[in-house]
Coordinates of N, CA and C in Angstrom, one line a residue:
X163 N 0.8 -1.2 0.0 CA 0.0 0.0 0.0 C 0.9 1.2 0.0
X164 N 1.0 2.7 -0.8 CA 0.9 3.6 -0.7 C 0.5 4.3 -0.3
X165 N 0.8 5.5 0.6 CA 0.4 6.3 1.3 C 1.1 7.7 1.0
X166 N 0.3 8.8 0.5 CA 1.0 9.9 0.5 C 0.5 11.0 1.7
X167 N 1.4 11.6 2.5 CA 0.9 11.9 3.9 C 2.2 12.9 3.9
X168 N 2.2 13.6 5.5 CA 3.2 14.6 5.7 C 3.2 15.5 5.5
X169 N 4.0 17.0 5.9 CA 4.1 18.2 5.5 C 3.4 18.7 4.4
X170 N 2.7 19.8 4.0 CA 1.9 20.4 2.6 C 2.8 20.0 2.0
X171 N 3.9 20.3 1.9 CA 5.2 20.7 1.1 C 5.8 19.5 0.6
X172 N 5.5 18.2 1.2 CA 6.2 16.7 1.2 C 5.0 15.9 0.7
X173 N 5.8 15.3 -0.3 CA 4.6 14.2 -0.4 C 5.6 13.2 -0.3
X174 N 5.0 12.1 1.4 CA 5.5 11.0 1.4 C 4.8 10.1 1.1
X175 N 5.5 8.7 0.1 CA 5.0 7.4 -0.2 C 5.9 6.6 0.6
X176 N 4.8 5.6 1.1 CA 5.1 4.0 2.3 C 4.4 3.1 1.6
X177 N 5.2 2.0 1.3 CA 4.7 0.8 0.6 C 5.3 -0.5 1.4
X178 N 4.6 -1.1 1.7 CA 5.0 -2.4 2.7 C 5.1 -3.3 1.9
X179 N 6.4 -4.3 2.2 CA 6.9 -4.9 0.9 C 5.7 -6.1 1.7
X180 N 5.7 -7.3 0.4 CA 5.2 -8.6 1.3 C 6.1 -9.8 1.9
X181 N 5.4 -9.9 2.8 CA 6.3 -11.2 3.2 C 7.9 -10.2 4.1
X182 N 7.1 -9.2 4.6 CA 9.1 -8.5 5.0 C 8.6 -8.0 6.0
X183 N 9.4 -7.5 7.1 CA 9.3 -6.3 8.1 C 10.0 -5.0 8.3
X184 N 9.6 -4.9 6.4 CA 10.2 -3.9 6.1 C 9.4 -3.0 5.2
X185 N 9.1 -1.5 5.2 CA 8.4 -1.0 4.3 C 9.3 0.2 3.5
X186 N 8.9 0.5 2.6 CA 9.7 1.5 1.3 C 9.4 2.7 1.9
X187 N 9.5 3.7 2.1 CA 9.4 5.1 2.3 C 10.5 6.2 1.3
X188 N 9.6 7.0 0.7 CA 10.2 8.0 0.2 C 9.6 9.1 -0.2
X189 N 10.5 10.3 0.1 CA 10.1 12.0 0.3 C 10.2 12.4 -0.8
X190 N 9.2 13.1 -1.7 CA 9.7 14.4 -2.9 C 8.7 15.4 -2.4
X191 N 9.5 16.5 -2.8 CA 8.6 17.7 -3.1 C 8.4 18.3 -4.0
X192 N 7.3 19.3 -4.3 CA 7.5 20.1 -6.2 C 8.4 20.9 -6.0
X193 N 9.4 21.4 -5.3 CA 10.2 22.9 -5.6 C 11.3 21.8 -5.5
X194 N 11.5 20.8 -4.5 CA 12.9 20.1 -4.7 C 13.0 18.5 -5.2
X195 N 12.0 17.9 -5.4 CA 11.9 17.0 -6.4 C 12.7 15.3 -5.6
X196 N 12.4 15.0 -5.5 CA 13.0 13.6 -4.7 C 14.2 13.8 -4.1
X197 N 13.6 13.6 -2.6 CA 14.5 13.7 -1.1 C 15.3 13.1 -0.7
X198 N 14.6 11.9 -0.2 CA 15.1 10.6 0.7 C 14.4 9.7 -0.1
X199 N 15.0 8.2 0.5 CA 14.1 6.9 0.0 C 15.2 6.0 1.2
X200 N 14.3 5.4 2.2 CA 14.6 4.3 2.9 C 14.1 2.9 2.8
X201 N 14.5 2.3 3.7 CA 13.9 1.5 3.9 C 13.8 1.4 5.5
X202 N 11.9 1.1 6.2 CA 12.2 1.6 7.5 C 11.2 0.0 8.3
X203 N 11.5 -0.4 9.3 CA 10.8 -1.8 9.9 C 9.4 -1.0 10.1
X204 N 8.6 -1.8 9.0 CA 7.1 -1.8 9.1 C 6.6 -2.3 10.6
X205 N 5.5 -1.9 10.7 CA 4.4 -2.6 12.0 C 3.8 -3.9 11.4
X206 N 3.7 -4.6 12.7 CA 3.4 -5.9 12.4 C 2.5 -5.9 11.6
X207 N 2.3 -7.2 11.0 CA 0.9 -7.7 9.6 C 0.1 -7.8 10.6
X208 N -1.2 -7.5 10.1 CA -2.5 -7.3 10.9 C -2.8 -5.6 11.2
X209 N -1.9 -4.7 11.7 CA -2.0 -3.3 12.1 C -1.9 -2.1 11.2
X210 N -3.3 -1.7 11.1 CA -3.8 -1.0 10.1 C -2.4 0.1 10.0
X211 N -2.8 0.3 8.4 CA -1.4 1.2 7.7 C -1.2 2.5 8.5
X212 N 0.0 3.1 8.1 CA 0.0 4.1 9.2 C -0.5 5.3 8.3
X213 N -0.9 6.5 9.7 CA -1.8 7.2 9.3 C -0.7 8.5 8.8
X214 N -1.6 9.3 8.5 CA -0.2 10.7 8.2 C -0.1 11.1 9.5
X215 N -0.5 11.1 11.3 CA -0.3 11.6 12.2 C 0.9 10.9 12.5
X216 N 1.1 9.3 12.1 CA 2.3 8.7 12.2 C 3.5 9.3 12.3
X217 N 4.2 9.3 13.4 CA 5.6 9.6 13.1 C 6.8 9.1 12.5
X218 N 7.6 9.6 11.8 CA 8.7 9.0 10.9 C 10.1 9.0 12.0
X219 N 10.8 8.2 11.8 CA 12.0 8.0 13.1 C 13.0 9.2 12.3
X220 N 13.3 9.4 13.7 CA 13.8 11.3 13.7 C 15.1 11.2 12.7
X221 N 15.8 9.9 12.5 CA 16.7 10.2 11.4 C 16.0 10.6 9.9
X222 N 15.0 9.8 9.5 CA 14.1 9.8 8.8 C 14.0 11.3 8.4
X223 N 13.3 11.6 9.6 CA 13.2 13.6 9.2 C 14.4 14.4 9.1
X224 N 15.3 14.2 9.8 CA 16.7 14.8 9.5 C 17.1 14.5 7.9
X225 N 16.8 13.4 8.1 CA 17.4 13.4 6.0 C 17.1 14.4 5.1
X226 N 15.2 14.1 5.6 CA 14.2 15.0 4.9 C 14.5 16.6 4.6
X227 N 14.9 17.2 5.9 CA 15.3 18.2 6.0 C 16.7 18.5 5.7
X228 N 17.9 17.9 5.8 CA 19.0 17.9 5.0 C 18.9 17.9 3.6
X229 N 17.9 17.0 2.6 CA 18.1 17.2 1.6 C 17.3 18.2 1.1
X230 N 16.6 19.3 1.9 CA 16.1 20.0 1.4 C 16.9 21.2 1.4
X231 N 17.7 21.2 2.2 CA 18.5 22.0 2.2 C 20.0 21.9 1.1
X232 N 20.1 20.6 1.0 CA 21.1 20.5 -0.2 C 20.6 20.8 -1.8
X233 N 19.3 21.1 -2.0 CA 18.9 20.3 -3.0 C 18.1 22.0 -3.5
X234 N 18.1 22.8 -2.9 CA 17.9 24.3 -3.0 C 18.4 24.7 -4.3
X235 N 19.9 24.5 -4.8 CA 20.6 25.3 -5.3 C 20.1 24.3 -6.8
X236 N 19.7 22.5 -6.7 CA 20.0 21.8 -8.2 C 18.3 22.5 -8.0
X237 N 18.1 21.8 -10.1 CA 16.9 21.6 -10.1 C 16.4 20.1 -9.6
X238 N 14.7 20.1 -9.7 CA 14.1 19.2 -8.8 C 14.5 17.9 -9.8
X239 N 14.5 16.6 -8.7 CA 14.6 15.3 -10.0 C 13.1 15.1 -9.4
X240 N 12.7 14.1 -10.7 CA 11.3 14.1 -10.8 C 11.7 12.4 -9.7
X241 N 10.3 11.8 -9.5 CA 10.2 10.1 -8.5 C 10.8 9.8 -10.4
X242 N 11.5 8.8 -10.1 CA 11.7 7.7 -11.8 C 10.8 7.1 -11.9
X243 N 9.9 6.3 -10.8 CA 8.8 5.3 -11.0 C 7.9 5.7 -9.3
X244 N 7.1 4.9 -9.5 CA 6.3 4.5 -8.1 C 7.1 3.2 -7.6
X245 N 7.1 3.2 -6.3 CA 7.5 2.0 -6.0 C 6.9 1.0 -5.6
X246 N 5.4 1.4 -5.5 CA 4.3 0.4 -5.7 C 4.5 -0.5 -6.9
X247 N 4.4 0.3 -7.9 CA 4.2 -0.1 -9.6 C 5.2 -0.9 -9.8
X248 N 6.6 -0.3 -9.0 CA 7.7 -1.5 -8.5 C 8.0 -3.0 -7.9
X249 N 7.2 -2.8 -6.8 CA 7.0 -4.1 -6.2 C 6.3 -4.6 -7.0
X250 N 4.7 -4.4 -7.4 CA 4.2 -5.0 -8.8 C 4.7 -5.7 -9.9
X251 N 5.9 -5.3 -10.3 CA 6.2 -5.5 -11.6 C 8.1 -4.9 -11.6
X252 N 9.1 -5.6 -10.9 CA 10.2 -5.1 -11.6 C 10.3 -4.5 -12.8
X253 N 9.9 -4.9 -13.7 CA 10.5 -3.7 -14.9 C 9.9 -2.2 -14.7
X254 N 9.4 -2.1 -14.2 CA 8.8 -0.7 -14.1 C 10.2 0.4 -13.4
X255 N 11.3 -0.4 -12.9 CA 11.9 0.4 -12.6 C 12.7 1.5 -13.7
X256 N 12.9 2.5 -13.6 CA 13.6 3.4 -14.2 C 14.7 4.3 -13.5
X257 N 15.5 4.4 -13.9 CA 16.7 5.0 -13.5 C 16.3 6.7 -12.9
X258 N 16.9 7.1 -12.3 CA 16.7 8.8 -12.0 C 17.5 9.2 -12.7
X259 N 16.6 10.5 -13.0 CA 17.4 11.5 -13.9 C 18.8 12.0 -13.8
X260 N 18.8 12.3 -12.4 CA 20.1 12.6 -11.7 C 20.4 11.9 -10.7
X261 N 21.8 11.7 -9.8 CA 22.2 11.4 -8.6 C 21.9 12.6 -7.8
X262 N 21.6 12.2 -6.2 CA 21.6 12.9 -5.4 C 23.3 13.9 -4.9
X263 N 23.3 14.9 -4.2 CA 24.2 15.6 -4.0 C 24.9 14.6 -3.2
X264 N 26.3 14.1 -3.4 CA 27.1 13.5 -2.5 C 28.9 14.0 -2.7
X265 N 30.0 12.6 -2.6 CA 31.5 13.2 -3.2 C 31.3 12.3 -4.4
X266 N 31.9 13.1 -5.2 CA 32.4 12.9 -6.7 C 32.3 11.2 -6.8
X267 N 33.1 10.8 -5.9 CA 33.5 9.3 -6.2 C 32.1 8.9 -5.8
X268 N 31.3 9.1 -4.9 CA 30.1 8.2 -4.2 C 29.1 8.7 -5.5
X269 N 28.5 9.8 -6.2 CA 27.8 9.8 -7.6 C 28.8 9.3 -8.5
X270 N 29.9 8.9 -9.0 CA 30.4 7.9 -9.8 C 29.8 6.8 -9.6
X271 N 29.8 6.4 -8.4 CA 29.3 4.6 -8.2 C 27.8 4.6 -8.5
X272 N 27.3 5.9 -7.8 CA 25.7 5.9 -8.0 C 25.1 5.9 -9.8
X273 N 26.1 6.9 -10.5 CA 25.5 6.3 -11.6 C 26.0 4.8 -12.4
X274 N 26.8 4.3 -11.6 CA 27.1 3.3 -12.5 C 26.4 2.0 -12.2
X275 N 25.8 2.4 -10.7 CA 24.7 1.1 -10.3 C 23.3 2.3 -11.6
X276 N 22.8 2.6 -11.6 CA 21.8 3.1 -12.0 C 22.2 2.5 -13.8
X277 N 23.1 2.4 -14.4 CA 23.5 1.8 -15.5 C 23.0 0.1 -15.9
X278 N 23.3 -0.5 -14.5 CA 22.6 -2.1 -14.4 C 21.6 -2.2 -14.1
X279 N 21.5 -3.1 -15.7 CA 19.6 -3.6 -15.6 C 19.1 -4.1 -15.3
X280 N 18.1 -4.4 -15.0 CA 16.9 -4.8 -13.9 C 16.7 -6.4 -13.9
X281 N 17.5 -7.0 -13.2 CA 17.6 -8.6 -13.1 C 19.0 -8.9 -13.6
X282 N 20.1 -7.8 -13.3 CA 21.4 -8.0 -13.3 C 21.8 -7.9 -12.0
X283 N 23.6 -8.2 -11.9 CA 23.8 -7.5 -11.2 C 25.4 -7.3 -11.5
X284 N 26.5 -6.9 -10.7 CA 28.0 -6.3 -10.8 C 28.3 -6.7 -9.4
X285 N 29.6 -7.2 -9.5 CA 30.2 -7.4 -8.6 C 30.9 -5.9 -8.0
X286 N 31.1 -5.7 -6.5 CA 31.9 -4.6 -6.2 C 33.5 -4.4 -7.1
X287 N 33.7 -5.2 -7.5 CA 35.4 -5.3 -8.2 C 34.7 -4.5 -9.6
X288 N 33.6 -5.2 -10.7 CA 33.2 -4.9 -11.7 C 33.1 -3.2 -11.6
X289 N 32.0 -3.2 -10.7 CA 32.0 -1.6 -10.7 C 33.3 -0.9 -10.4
X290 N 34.2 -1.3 -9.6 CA 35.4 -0.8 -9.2 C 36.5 -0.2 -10.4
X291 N 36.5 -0.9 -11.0 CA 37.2 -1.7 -12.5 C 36.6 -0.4 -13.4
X292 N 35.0 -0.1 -13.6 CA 34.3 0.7 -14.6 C 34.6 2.0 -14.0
X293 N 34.9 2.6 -12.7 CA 35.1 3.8 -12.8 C 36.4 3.8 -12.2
X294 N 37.2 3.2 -12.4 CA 38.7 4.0 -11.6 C 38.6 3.7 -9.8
X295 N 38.3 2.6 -9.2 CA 38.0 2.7 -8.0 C 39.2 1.4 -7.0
X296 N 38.3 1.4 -6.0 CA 38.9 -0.1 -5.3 C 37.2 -0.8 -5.0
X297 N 36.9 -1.9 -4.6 CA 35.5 -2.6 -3.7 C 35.4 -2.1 -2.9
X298 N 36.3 -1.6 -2.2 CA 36.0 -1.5 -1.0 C 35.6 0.3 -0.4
X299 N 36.1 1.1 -1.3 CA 35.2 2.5 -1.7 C 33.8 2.1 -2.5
X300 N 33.7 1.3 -3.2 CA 32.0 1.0 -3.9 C 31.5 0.6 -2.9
X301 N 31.8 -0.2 -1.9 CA 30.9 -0.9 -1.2 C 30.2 0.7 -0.3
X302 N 31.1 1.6 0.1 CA 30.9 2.6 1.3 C 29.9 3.2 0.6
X303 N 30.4 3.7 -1.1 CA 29.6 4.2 -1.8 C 27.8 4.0 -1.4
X304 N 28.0 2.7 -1.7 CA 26.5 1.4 -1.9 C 26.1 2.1 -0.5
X305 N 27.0 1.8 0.3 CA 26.4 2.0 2.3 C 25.5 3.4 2.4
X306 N 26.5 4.2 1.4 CA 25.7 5.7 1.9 C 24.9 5.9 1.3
X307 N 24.7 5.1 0.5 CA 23.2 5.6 -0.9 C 22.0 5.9 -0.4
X308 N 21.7 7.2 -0.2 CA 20.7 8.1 -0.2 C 19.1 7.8 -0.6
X309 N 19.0 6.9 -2.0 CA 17.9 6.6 -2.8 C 18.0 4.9 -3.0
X310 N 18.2 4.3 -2.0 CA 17.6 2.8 -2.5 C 16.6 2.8 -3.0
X311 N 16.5 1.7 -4.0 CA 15.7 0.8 -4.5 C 15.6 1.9 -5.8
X312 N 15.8 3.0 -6.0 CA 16.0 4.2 -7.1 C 17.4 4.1 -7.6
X313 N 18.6 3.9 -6.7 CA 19.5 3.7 -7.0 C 20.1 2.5 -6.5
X314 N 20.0 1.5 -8.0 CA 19.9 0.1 -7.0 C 21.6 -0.6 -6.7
X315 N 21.6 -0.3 -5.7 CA 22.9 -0.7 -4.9 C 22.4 -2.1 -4.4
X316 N 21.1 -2.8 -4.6 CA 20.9 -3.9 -4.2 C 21.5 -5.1 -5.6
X317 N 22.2 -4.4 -6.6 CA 22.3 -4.8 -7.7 C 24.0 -5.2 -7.5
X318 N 24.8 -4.4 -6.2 CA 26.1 -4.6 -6.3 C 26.3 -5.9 -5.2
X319 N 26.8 -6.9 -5.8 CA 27.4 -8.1 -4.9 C 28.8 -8.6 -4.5
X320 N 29.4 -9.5 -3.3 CA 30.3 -9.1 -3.7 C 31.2 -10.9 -4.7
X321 N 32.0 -11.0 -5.2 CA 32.9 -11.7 -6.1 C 32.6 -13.0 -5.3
X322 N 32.5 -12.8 -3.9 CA 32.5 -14.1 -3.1 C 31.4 -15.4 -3.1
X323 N 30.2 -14.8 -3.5 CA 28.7 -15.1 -4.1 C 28.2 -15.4 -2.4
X324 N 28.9 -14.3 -1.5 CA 28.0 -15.0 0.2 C 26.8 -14.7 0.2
X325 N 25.9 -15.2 1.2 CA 24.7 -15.3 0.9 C 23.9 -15.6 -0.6
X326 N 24.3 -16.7 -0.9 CA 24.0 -16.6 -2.8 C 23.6 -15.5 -3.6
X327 N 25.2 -14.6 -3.5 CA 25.6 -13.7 -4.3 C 24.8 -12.6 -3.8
X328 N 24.5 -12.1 -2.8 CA 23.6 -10.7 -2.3 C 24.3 -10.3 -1.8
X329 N 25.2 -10.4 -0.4 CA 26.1 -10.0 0.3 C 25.2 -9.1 0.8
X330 N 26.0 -8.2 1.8 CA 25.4 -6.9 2.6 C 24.8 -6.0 1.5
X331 N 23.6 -5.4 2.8 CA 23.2 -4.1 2.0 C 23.0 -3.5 3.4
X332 N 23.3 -2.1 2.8 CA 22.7 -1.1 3.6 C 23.3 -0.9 5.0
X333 N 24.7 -2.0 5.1 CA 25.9 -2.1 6.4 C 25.6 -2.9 6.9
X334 N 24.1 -3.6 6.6 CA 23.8 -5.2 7.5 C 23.9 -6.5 6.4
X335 N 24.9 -7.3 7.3 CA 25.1 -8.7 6.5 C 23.9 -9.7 7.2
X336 N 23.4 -9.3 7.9 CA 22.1 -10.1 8.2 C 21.1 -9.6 8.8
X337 N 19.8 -10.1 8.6 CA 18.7 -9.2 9.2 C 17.7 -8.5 8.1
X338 N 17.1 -7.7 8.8 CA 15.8 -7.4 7.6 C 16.2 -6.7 6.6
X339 N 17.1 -6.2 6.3 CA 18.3 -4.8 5.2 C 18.6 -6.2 4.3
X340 N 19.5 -6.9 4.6 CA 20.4 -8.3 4.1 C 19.3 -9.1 3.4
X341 N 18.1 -9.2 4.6 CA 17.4 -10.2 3.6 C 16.4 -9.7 2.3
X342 N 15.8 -8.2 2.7 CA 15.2 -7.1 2.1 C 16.2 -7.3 0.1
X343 N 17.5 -7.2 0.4 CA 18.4 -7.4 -0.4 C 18.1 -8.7 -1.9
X344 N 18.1 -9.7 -0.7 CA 17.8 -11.3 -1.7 C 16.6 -10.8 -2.1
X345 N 15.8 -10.3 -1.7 CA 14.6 -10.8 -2.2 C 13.7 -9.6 -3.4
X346 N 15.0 -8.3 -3.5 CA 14.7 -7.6 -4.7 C 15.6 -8.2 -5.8
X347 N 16.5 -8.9 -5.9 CA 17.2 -9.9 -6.8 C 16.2 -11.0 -7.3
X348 N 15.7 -11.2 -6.4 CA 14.9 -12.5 -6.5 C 13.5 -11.8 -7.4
X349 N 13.0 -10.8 -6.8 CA 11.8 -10.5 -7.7 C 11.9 -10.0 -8.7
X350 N 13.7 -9.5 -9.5 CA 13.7 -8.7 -10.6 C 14.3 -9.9 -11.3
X351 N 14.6 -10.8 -10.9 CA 14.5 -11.9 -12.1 C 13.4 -12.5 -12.0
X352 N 12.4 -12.5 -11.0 CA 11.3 -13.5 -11.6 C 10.5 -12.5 -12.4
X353 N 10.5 -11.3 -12.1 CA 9.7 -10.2 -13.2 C 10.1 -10.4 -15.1
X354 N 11.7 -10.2 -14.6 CA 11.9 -10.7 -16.1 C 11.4 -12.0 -16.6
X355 N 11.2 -12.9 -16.3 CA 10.7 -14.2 -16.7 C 8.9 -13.9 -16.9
X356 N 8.3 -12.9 -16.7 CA 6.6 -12.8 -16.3 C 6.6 -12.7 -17.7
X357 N 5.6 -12.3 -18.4 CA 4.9 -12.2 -19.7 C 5.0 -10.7 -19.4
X358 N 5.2 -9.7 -20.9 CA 4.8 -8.5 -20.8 C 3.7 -7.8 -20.5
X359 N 3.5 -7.0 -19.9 CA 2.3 -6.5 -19.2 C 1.6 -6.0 -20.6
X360 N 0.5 -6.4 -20.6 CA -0.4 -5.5 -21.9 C -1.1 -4.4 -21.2
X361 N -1.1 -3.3 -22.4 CA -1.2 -2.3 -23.0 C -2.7 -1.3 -22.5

């Protein structure tokens, strides 16, 4: 489910993946154009969705407000997709127009995960290799990424194939982030396999 709620000025969407204890969250505005995108531990199954009085965990709003304050000076990026329409259907994802404000080397990696297609993936060496790097800066890169699931860092693994080839996300090698991980791999290849959506 989607929910757009929050500030006049914020339109936030929460999409509760299934089967996870985890839901999608992500901020845009019309003057600054896509904020944040987390991922944040949903309320138990059974407990009606949350309301717009809901509160967001205070890092959550600090982002919110940091990137509005970074994001002053660019023009707005538009959402690339819904992430509803996402969960629905892997291909629907689309790349962002731009990276978010970060260092030079961390939007290098960011566009170069936004380059792999939807039921691929790149090992941290691969990406390393494509822009001048080491694994072990892409991985930090991947860590700090601003716009999961927009900017898919769930696409970088590492050479070693641990956890069959997902490895960490998001600084957890286990737990709801780690497993959240497998299982956007897992649905962007079974999406490739679906029949094309008609028209």
């Amino acid at each position: 489910m989607t929910e757009r709620s929050g500030p006049p000025s914020i339109d936030l969407r929460r999409c509760r993946v299934p089967q996870a204890a985890l839901e999608f969250v992500c901020a845009c505005s019309p003057t600054h154009g896509l904020l944040v995108a987390d991922w944040l531990v949903s309320a138990p199954e059974g407990t009606p969705a949350p309301g717009a009085s809901q509160r967001l965990p205070t890092a959550f709003r600090a982002a919110v407000d940091g990137a509005v304050r970074q994001r002053v000076a660019g023009a707005p990026v538009a959402l690339p997709f819904d992430p509803l329409d996402f969960l629905r259907d892997p291909r629907n994802w689309r790349a962002p127009a731009e990276v978010p404000p970060g260092s030079p080397h961390s939007r290098k990696v960011w566009q170069a995960l936004c380059r792999i297609p939807v039921g691929e993936t790149r090992t941290y060496g691969e990406i390393a290799r494509e822009i001048g790097s080491s694994p072990r800066a892409v991985g930090q890169a991947c860590r700090a990424n601003p716009w999961p699931l927009f900017i898919p860092c769930h696409r970088a693994v590492p050479a070693s194939g641990a956890r069959a080839g997902a490895g960490g996300y998001a600084g957890q090698r286990q737990g709801p982030l780690a497993d959240i991980k497998g299982w956007l791999l897992d649905h962007e290849r079974a999406g490739l396999r679906q029949e094309p959506v008609a028209d």
